């Protein structure tokens, strides 16, 4: 996601470091019944969950329910609209949920098993290009038994299915207002989540009020939230300093984070919460291109790249080096690339190329997108060019395009090497390996590894206990290191900046790094 942008992680995501001030710690004795104003640069692309595999999830989490969800502190899916869920077959091919009694949508209509079936079936039937149907590849059919019981029949074992049901893409909608065969297009929304969408102006704001009929796990610490959507982070931070907004999520630059942390440029009275993020950045090599077809060339690049220098110079500590496609904080994370290559070393890279008979400097073209991953992307690739060329082993040319054109290019196999990012759909190692492997994958460059696709992934999906499959994912990561088709660079950190009178920021981001607005409150005493 969010390769899109869903979607960014497991146990360590619950580990939070407060880097400035104490005001973001919650005080359960304080009165939080107030309206909170939150700013973000991530505006929804749609109000219909059947069309969304992107940052729209931020709004959906707060106005819709899903059968399962990730309450604060949980790294595995827990019941939300459901009272209980479980696999009912030993092979993990049938997953059954029993709904809470008395659920209603905000318009008063009943939320029952038929509504659940309708909500998920329409995702598959409408099948929006780039939409969430891609998450439902293992779903064969849905059965209902009475008003409260829903059973999902799967085509193959898939222990990740509960995680998929917990994504905001699987939001539950009212059959009376959401057609089964087309998207809702009236600009309105009806859910059963903690808040009701009282008003919405595309690209400008969303007004959330408490849903009086809500029946779920969220303990709302405020009466409502106004979300303001900004075109850029500079305007958003200025609004925070003026106290026009109370908090921010998504969109802060590294410079702005450091500025607020250091109390510079009118940042007194502001503070920051930092968490380990699950979003990652990596390079993709196209083996059909002559420049990177040879494995030793890719190995030499892996031996030269200095991740520490990259995050220090470009991201100023707001990211951390990544040595595996499965990031820190996700079960099964390893440091496989560091284990094989150690510290950056141009001499070792030179030996790799010489032993393979590769002439130097090797011509290399790197592509990146200008408007998908933030303003630091261009400096990041300039730093990669500097590192590779300073080794004397590569001559690098940089090219870039806006996301839409860039996406068309990599899907057509036009780029020898290019930068990508991944925002996970759910906090499980499967979601950091499976999307990139196979004849048809999200990268547009076929990567066929029979051991991963035919042995390792099918075996892991038989295991409901996700902690029991770490060794299988470690083996998959070792294969990725040996092939060097993907080169992980860094994983992000996530930040909530707020006024010192705002509490709850340390609990507001769930393991998908989606903002749970109900955790924010205005602190009235200390």
XYZ file of C-alpha atoms in Angstrom:
526
model
C 0.000 0.000 0.000
C 0.497 2.431 0.057
C 2.342 1.531 -2.751
C -0.311 3.567 -3.034
C 0.320 4.367 -0.093
C -1.396 1.904 2.454
C -0.834 1.186 3.776
C 3.085 1.693 7.149
C 4.300 -2.571 11.225
C 4.566 -5.073 14.005
C 5.921 -5.171 17.543
C 8.387 -2.305 17.326
C 5.725 -0.003 15.969
C 4.257 -0.048 19.432
C 7.642 1.088 20.784
C 7.582 4.857 20.897
C 10.323 7.381 21.570
C 9.319 10.845 22.701
C 11.969 13.150 21.341
C 10.706 16.408 22.767
C 8.580 17.454 25.711
C 6.142 15.461 27.796
C 2.850 16.907 26.644
C 1.964 14.045 24.325
C 1.593 11.580 27.159
C -2.063 10.962 27.923
C -3.581 11.868 31.256
C -6.646 9.727 31.751
C -7.919 12.032 34.475
C -8.091 15.070 32.206
C -11.218 16.086 30.355
C -10.686 15.452 26.636
C -14.210 16.205 25.430
C -13.241 18.853 22.876
C -12.847 19.404 19.144
C -9.336 18.737 17.776
C -8.010 20.165 14.491
C -5.495 17.982 12.645
C -3.496 18.868 9.537
C -2.147 16.495 6.887
C -0.807 16.564 3.335
C -2.509 13.232 2.585
C -5.969 13.982 1.199
C -8.336 11.133 0.239
C -8.505 10.195 -3.422
C -11.985 8.712 -2.971
C -14.730 8.323 -0.371
C -15.615 4.787 -1.496
C -13.500 2.024 0.098
C -13.968 -0.200 -2.963
C -11.746 2.196 -4.930
C -9.047 2.850 -2.346
C -5.619 1.312 -1.943
C -3.951 4.537 -0.841
C -3.929 7.359 1.710
C -7.733 7.473 1.774
C -7.372 4.790 4.451
C -6.614 7.553 6.975
C -10.169 8.865 6.773
C -11.758 5.429 6.443
C -10.239 4.128 9.680
C -12.101 6.841 11.587
C -15.532 6.706 9.935
C -15.925 3.035 8.968
C -15.556 -0.221 10.856
C -13.800 -3.354 9.695
C -14.432 -6.838 11.043
C -10.986 -6.783 12.624
C -8.674 -3.908 13.414
C -5.491 -2.945 15.272
C -6.268 -1.302 18.620
C -3.438 0.688 20.155
C -0.714 -1.672 21.342
C -1.885 -4.604 19.223
C 0.271 -6.034 16.459
C -2.207 -8.737 15.466
C -5.773 -8.185 14.270
C -8.387 -7.894 17.013
C -12.213 -7.894 16.746
C -13.844 -4.586 15.812
C -17.261 -4.957 14.184
C -16.834 -8.665 14.892
C -17.259 -10.122 18.348
C -14.945 -12.998 17.435
C -13.199 -14.468 14.389
C -11.299 -17.689 13.764
C -10.137 -20.126 11.114
C -12.576 -23.025 11.054
C -10.536 -25.394 8.902
C -7.172 -26.954 9.813
C -5.796 -25.894 6.420
C -6.640 -22.198 6.967
C -9.048 -22.172 4.016
C -12.180 -21.033 5.885
C -12.307 -17.976 8.147
C -15.444 -17.230 10.163
C -16.535 -14.072 11.999
C -19.470 -13.512 14.344
C -20.661 -9.892 14.463
C -21.409 -7.841 17.545
C -25.140 -7.632 18.182
C -26.983 -4.403 17.499
C -24.543 -2.837 15.027
C -25.914 0.048 12.986
C -24.662 2.385 10.308
C -24.715 6.098 11.080
C -27.896 6.443 8.982
C -29.702 4.010 11.289
C -29.643 1.003 8.946
C -28.669 -2.382 10.382
C -25.134 -3.694 9.897
C -25.514 -7.447 9.610
C -23.866 -10.412 7.904
C -25.509 -9.530 4.580
C -23.939 -6.057 4.734
C -20.508 -7.593 5.363
C -20.873 -9.902 2.381
C -22.071 -6.994 0.228
C -19.115 -4.821 1.289
C -16.444 -7.366 0.335
C -18.200 -8.811 -2.719
C -18.535 -5.381 -4.346
C -14.753 -4.832 -4.087
C -14.229 -7.909 -6.260
C -17.143 -7.175 -8.590
C -16.260 -3.524 -9.274
C -12.543 -4.396 -9.475
C -11.193 -0.849 -9.708
C -7.830 -0.618 -11.456
C -5.250 -0.125 -8.723
C -7.958 -0.769 -6.127
C -8.057 -3.143 -3.150
C -9.268 -6.192 -5.061
C -5.586 -7.057 -5.330
C -5.676 -7.921 -1.622
C -8.399 -10.543 -2.111
C -6.569 -12.957 -4.384
C -7.184 -15.917 -2.070
C -10.920 -15.254 -1.535
C -13.243 -17.675 -3.345
C -16.658 -16.904 -1.844
C -18.525 -15.561 1.185
C -21.330 -17.374 3.022
C -23.722 -15.994 5.636
C -25.539 -17.913 8.355
C -28.293 -15.866 9.943
C -27.810 -12.210 10.806
C -24.457 -12.411 12.582
C -22.230 -15.107 11.051
C -20.015 -14.680 7.985
C -17.652 -17.314 6.560
C -14.953 -16.537 4.015
C -14.033 -19.490 1.780
C -10.475 -19.320 0.460
C -8.953 -20.935 -2.608
C -5.785 -21.842 -0.696
C -4.367 -21.600 2.819
C -3.866 -17.953 3.743
C -3.014 -17.122 7.337
C -2.653 -13.461 6.339
C -6.373 -13.179 5.592
C -7.256 -11.740 9.042
C -4.666 -9.008 8.437
C -6.315 -8.212 5.101
C -9.745 -7.942 6.739
C -8.211 -5.451 9.198
C -7.153 -3.018 6.470
C -9.372 0.033 5.931
C -9.850 -1.221 2.358
C -12.257 -3.779 3.832
C -14.451 -1.099 5.433
C -18.077 -2.135 5.928
C -20.645 -0.148 3.941
C -24.441 0.055 3.803
C -25.924 -1.942 0.890
C -28.702 0.642 0.604
C -26.235 3.415 -0.217
C -23.340 1.609 -1.937
C -24.260 -0.135 -5.215
C -22.980 -3.668 -5.694
C -21.651 -3.036 -9.211
C -20.421 0.566 -9.220
C -18.809 3.147 -6.982
C -20.777 5.605 -4.906
C -20.399 8.992 -6.574
C -22.554 11.447 -4.609
C -19.695 12.653 -2.397
C -21.340 11.336 0.744
C -20.407 8.619 3.201
C -22.209 6.340 5.674
C -20.241 4.102 8.006
C -20.407 2.634 11.499
C -17.068 3.846 12.824
C -16.202 6.089 15.790
C -17.072 9.247 13.851
C -19.651 10.473 11.359
C -18.479 12.529 8.393
C -20.509 15.685 9.049
C -19.119 17.616 6.082
C -16.415 17.217 3.463
C -14.730 19.547 0.995
C -12.498 17.712 -1.461
C -8.872 18.628 -0.922
C -9.722 21.104 1.852
C -11.300 19.601 4.969
C -13.311 16.861 6.635
C -15.482 17.460 9.689
C -15.861 14.448 11.992
C -18.431 14.253 14.786
C -18.962 11.488 17.332
C -21.084 8.637 16.015
C -23.760 8.258 18.701
C -24.575 4.666 17.672
C -20.959 3.458 17.491
C -20.321 0.009 18.970
C -16.627 -0.884 18.818
C -13.267 -0.862 20.599
C -12.345 2.830 20.162
C -12.361 4.904 23.357
C -12.937 8.398 21.984
C -11.013 11.055 23.906
C -12.560 13.998 22.046
C -15.962 15.111 20.784
C -14.866 15.422 17.190
C -12.029 16.168 14.786
C -11.596 18.621 11.945
C -9.085 17.410 9.364
C -7.512 20.084 7.180
C -5.774 19.029 3.983
C -2.695 21.015 2.918
C -0.930 21.098 -0.444
C 2.512 21.237 1.159
C 4.145 20.767 4.535
C 5.373 24.371 4.793
C 1.808 25.703 4.925
C 0.820 22.942 7.351
C 3.661 23.667 9.779
C 2.948 27.392 9.597
C -0.650 26.670 10.587
C 0.588 24.559 13.504
C 2.831 27.368 14.736
C -0.094 29.820 14.516
C -2.244 27.328 16.447
C -4.712 27.177 13.572
C -4.340 23.415 13.872
C -3.537 21.322 16.953
C -1.551 18.449 15.444
C -0.170 17.084 12.183
C 0.326 13.682 10.646
C 1.835 12.738 7.277
C 3.903 15.189 5.291
C 6.520 16.625 7.645
C 9.935 17.014 6.026
C 13.147 16.018 7.789
C 14.073 19.680 8.176
C 10.718 20.476 9.790
C 10.991 17.583 12.237
C 14.470 18.699 13.341
C 13.319 22.318 13.542
C 10.472 21.435 15.896
C 12.646 19.091 17.942
C 15.264 21.832 18.417
C 12.643 24.511 19.154
C 13.800 26.665 16.251
C 11.906 29.152 14.073
C 8.929 29.839 16.338
C 8.630 26.177 17.342
C 8.374 26.871 21.072
C 5.235 25.272 22.454
C 5.402 22.413 19.918
C 6.558 18.836 20.347
C 7.029 15.659 18.382
C 6.255 11.982 18.866
C 8.457 9.578 16.909
C 7.709 5.945 16.061
C 9.507 3.368 13.977
C 7.823 3.365 10.588
C 7.133 0.454 8.274
C 7.493 2.341 4.991
C 10.621 1.413 3.060
C 12.641 2.646 0.066
C 14.612 0.416 -2.258
C 16.186 0.101 -5.697
C 14.820 -2.273 -8.337
C 17.114 -3.803 -10.974
C 15.725 -4.968 -14.300
C 17.738 -8.047 -15.348
C 16.641 -7.635 -18.978
C 18.720 -4.472 -19.238
C 22.355 -5.069 -20.294
C 23.772 -2.655 -17.700
C 22.527 -4.603 -14.674
C 21.934 -8.039 -16.202
C 25.118 -9.445 -14.697
C 24.854 -10.398 -11.035
C 28.372 -9.104 -10.204
C 27.316 -5.589 -11.273
C 24.375 -5.673 -8.858
C 26.606 -7.137 -6.142
C 29.143 -4.349 -6.640
C 26.417 -1.718 -6.271
C 25.277 -3.408 -3.048
C 28.884 -3.365 -1.814
C 29.321 0.366 -2.460
C 26.040 1.935 -1.282
C 26.440 3.641 2.095
C 23.009 3.673 3.747
C 24.253 5.424 6.876
C 25.603 8.374 4.904
C 22.409 8.479 2.867
C 20.061 8.832 5.829
C 22.394 11.216 7.670
C 22.961 13.608 4.765
C 19.542 13.551 3.160
C 17.113 12.546 5.897
C 18.943 13.940 8.919
C 18.149 11.006 11.134
C 14.446 10.842 10.295
C 15.053 7.494 8.569
C 17.301 4.554 9.372
C 19.388 2.173 7.243
C 17.591 -0.912 5.999
C 19.415 -4.164 5.244
C 16.450 -6.349 4.339
C 13.163 -5.947 2.481
C 11.424 -6.876 5.746
C 11.935 -3.820 7.960
C 12.804 -3.528 11.612
C 9.685 -4.008 13.729
C 8.215 -6.739 11.539
C 8.460 -10.365 12.650
C 11.244 -12.175 10.810
C 13.302 -9.029 10.125
C 16.971 -9.727 9.415
C 20.038 -7.731 8.405
C 20.854 -10.028 5.497
C 22.523 -7.443 3.253
C 24.783 -6.274 6.068
C 25.578 -9.866 6.972
C 26.809 -10.495 3.421
C 28.395 -7.172 2.473
C 29.295 -5.510 5.773
C 30.380 -1.878 5.632
C 30.590 -0.137 2.234
C 33.874 -1.016 0.586
C 34.936 0.122 -2.893
C 37.926 -2.240 -2.965
C 35.707 -5.279 -2.426
C 33.356 -4.032 -5.124
C 36.308 -3.591 -7.501
C 37.369 -7.181 -6.856
C 33.840 -8.431 -7.597
C 33.807 -6.676 -10.977
C 37.374 -7.621 -11.868
C 36.828 -11.307 -11.088
C 33.754 -11.259 -13.334
C 35.630 -9.552 -16.180
C 33.449 -6.438 -16.070
C 35.092 -3.269 -17.441
C 34.868 -0.122 -15.327
C 33.464 2.405 -14.981
C 30.145 0.629 -15.520
C 27.528 2.928 -17.122
C 24.411 2.992 -14.951
C 21.132 4.880 -15.318
C 18.985 5.432 -12.234
C 15.374 6.573 -12.471
C 13.186 8.102 -9.772
C 9.816 9.812 -9.487
C 9.604 13.519 -8.692
C 6.278 13.704 -6.879
C 5.498 10.479 -5.054
C 7.814 10.100 -2.079
C 8.594 13.645 -1.033
C 10.977 16.456 -1.843
C 13.999 14.555 -0.523
C 13.893 11.984 -3.346
C 16.005 14.051 -5.758
C 18.739 14.740 -3.144
C 18.629 11.032 -2.230
C 19.441 9.980 -5.787
C 22.076 12.687 -6.088
C 23.739 11.160 -3.026
C 23.507 7.646 -4.512
C 25.153 8.964 -7.692
C 27.915 10.583 -5.638
C 28.589 7.378 -3.699
C 28.692 5.144 -6.768
C 30.870 7.477 -8.804
C 33.270 8.215 -5.947
C 34.168 4.516 -5.968
C 35.538 4.978 -9.499
C 33.536 1.937 -10.604
C 30.375 3.511 -12.030
C 29.335 6.350 -14.285
C 25.806 7.271 -13.241
C 23.115 9.131 -15.151
C 19.983 10.267 -13.311
C 16.533 10.589 -14.888
C 13.166 11.375 -13.337
C 9.505 11.720 -14.219
C 6.252 12.584 -12.422
C 4.610 9.544 -10.876
C 2.039 8.833 -13.575
C 4.616 8.756 -16.380
C 7.200 7.084 -14.151
C 4.735 4.322 -13.332
C 4.010 3.694 -17.005
C 7.742 3.455 -17.695
C 8.658 0.874 -15.080
C 5.603 -1.232 -15.871
C 6.787 -1.341 -19.488
C 10.271 -2.414 -18.410
C 11.897 0.788 -19.684
C 14.225 1.457 -16.731
C 17.409 -0.493 -15.951
C 17.329 0.556 -12.299
C 14.794 2.664 -10.447
C 13.732 3.738 -6.980
C 10.518 2.635 -5.356
C 8.812 2.911 -2.009
C 6.455 0.574 -0.204
C 3.838 1.443 2.380
C 2.617 -1.880 3.781
C -0.969 -3.035 3.690
C -0.586 -4.877 6.982
C 2.203 -5.604 9.502
C 3.275 -9.079 8.427
C 6.490 -10.170 6.643
C 4.410 -11.684 3.843
C 3.458 -8.156 2.743
C 7.126 -7.207 2.293
C 8.045 -10.185 0.118
C 5.039 -11.596 -1.758
C 4.125 -8.370 -3.672
C 7.581 -8.205 -5.290
C 7.956 -11.832 -6.361
C 6.395 -13.680 -9.274
C 5.789 -13.274 -12.966
C 3.293 -10.514 -12.301
C 4.214 -8.316 -9.381
C 3.818 -4.702 -8.292
C 7.190 -3.750 -9.811
C 6.421 -4.517 -13.444
C 9.673 -6.526 -13.659
C 9.013 -10.274 -13.416
C 11.000 -11.891 -10.602
C 10.472 -15.629 -10.577
C 11.811 -17.474 -7.548
C 10.205 -20.888 -7.375
C 11.508 -21.568 -3.893
C 9.777 -18.451 -2.570
C 6.534 -18.654 -4.536
C 6.042 -22.421 -4.576
C 7.541 -23.467 -1.247
C 8.202 -20.754 1.299
C 5.160 -18.478 0.945
C 2.610 -21.328 0.678
C 4.114 -22.931 3.775
C 4.000 -19.705 5.808
C 0.357 -19.176 4.882
C -0.589 -22.453 6.479
C 0.526 -21.144 9.868
C -1.897 -19.007 11.859
C 0.832 -18.495 14.465
C 2.863 -15.892 12.562
C 5.707 -16.072 15.050
C 6.298 -19.679 14.004
C 7.246 -18.836 10.408
C 10.213 -16.542 11.012
C 12.773 -19.063 9.738
C 10.917 -19.432 6.445
C 10.899 -15.671 5.931
C 14.557 -15.487 6.897
C 15.282 -17.978 4.111
C 13.262 -15.867 1.668
C 15.293 -12.798 2.616
C 18.526 -14.739 2.056
C 17.351 -15.542 -1.482
C 16.667 -11.848 -2.122
C 20.209 -11.020 -0.978
C 21.769 -13.667 -3.214
C 19.852 -12.391 -6.269
C 20.237 -8.634 -5.571
C 17.189 -7.902 -7.712
C 15.999 -5.543 -4.977
C 18.320 -3.401 -2.871
C 16.766 -2.056 0.364
C 17.992 1.410 1.316
C 16.133 2.773 4.329
C 12.978 2.642 6.404
C 11.172 5.697 7.613
C 10.185 6.969 10.987
C 6.765 8.479 11.525
C 6.039 11.675 13.401
C 3.117 13.389 15.049
C 3.812 17.069 15.738
C 1.446 18.900 18.061
C 1.012 21.726 20.490
C 2.154 20.987 24.028
C -1.453 21.057 25.197
C -2.389 18.072 23.001
C -2.246 14.625 24.588
C -2.549 11.136 23.118
C -0.127 11.438 20.193
C 1.900 8.495 21.487
C -1.170 6.270 21.026
C -2.586 7.722 17.853
C -0.768 5.706 15.163
C -1.819 2.091 14.705
C 0.568 -0.629 13.388
C -0.366 0.374 9.825
C 0.717 3.932 10.772
C -2.861 5.074 10.203
C -4.032 7.869 12.501
C -6.607 6.899 15.116
C -8.049 10.370 15.658
C -10.005 9.318 18.729
C -6.803 9.123 20.806
C -6.103 12.888 20.587
C -7.277 15.195 23.344
C -6.668 18.664 24.671
C -4.887 18.538 28.008
C -6.447 20.890 30.544
C -4.161 20.280 33.540
C -0.770 18.801 34.414
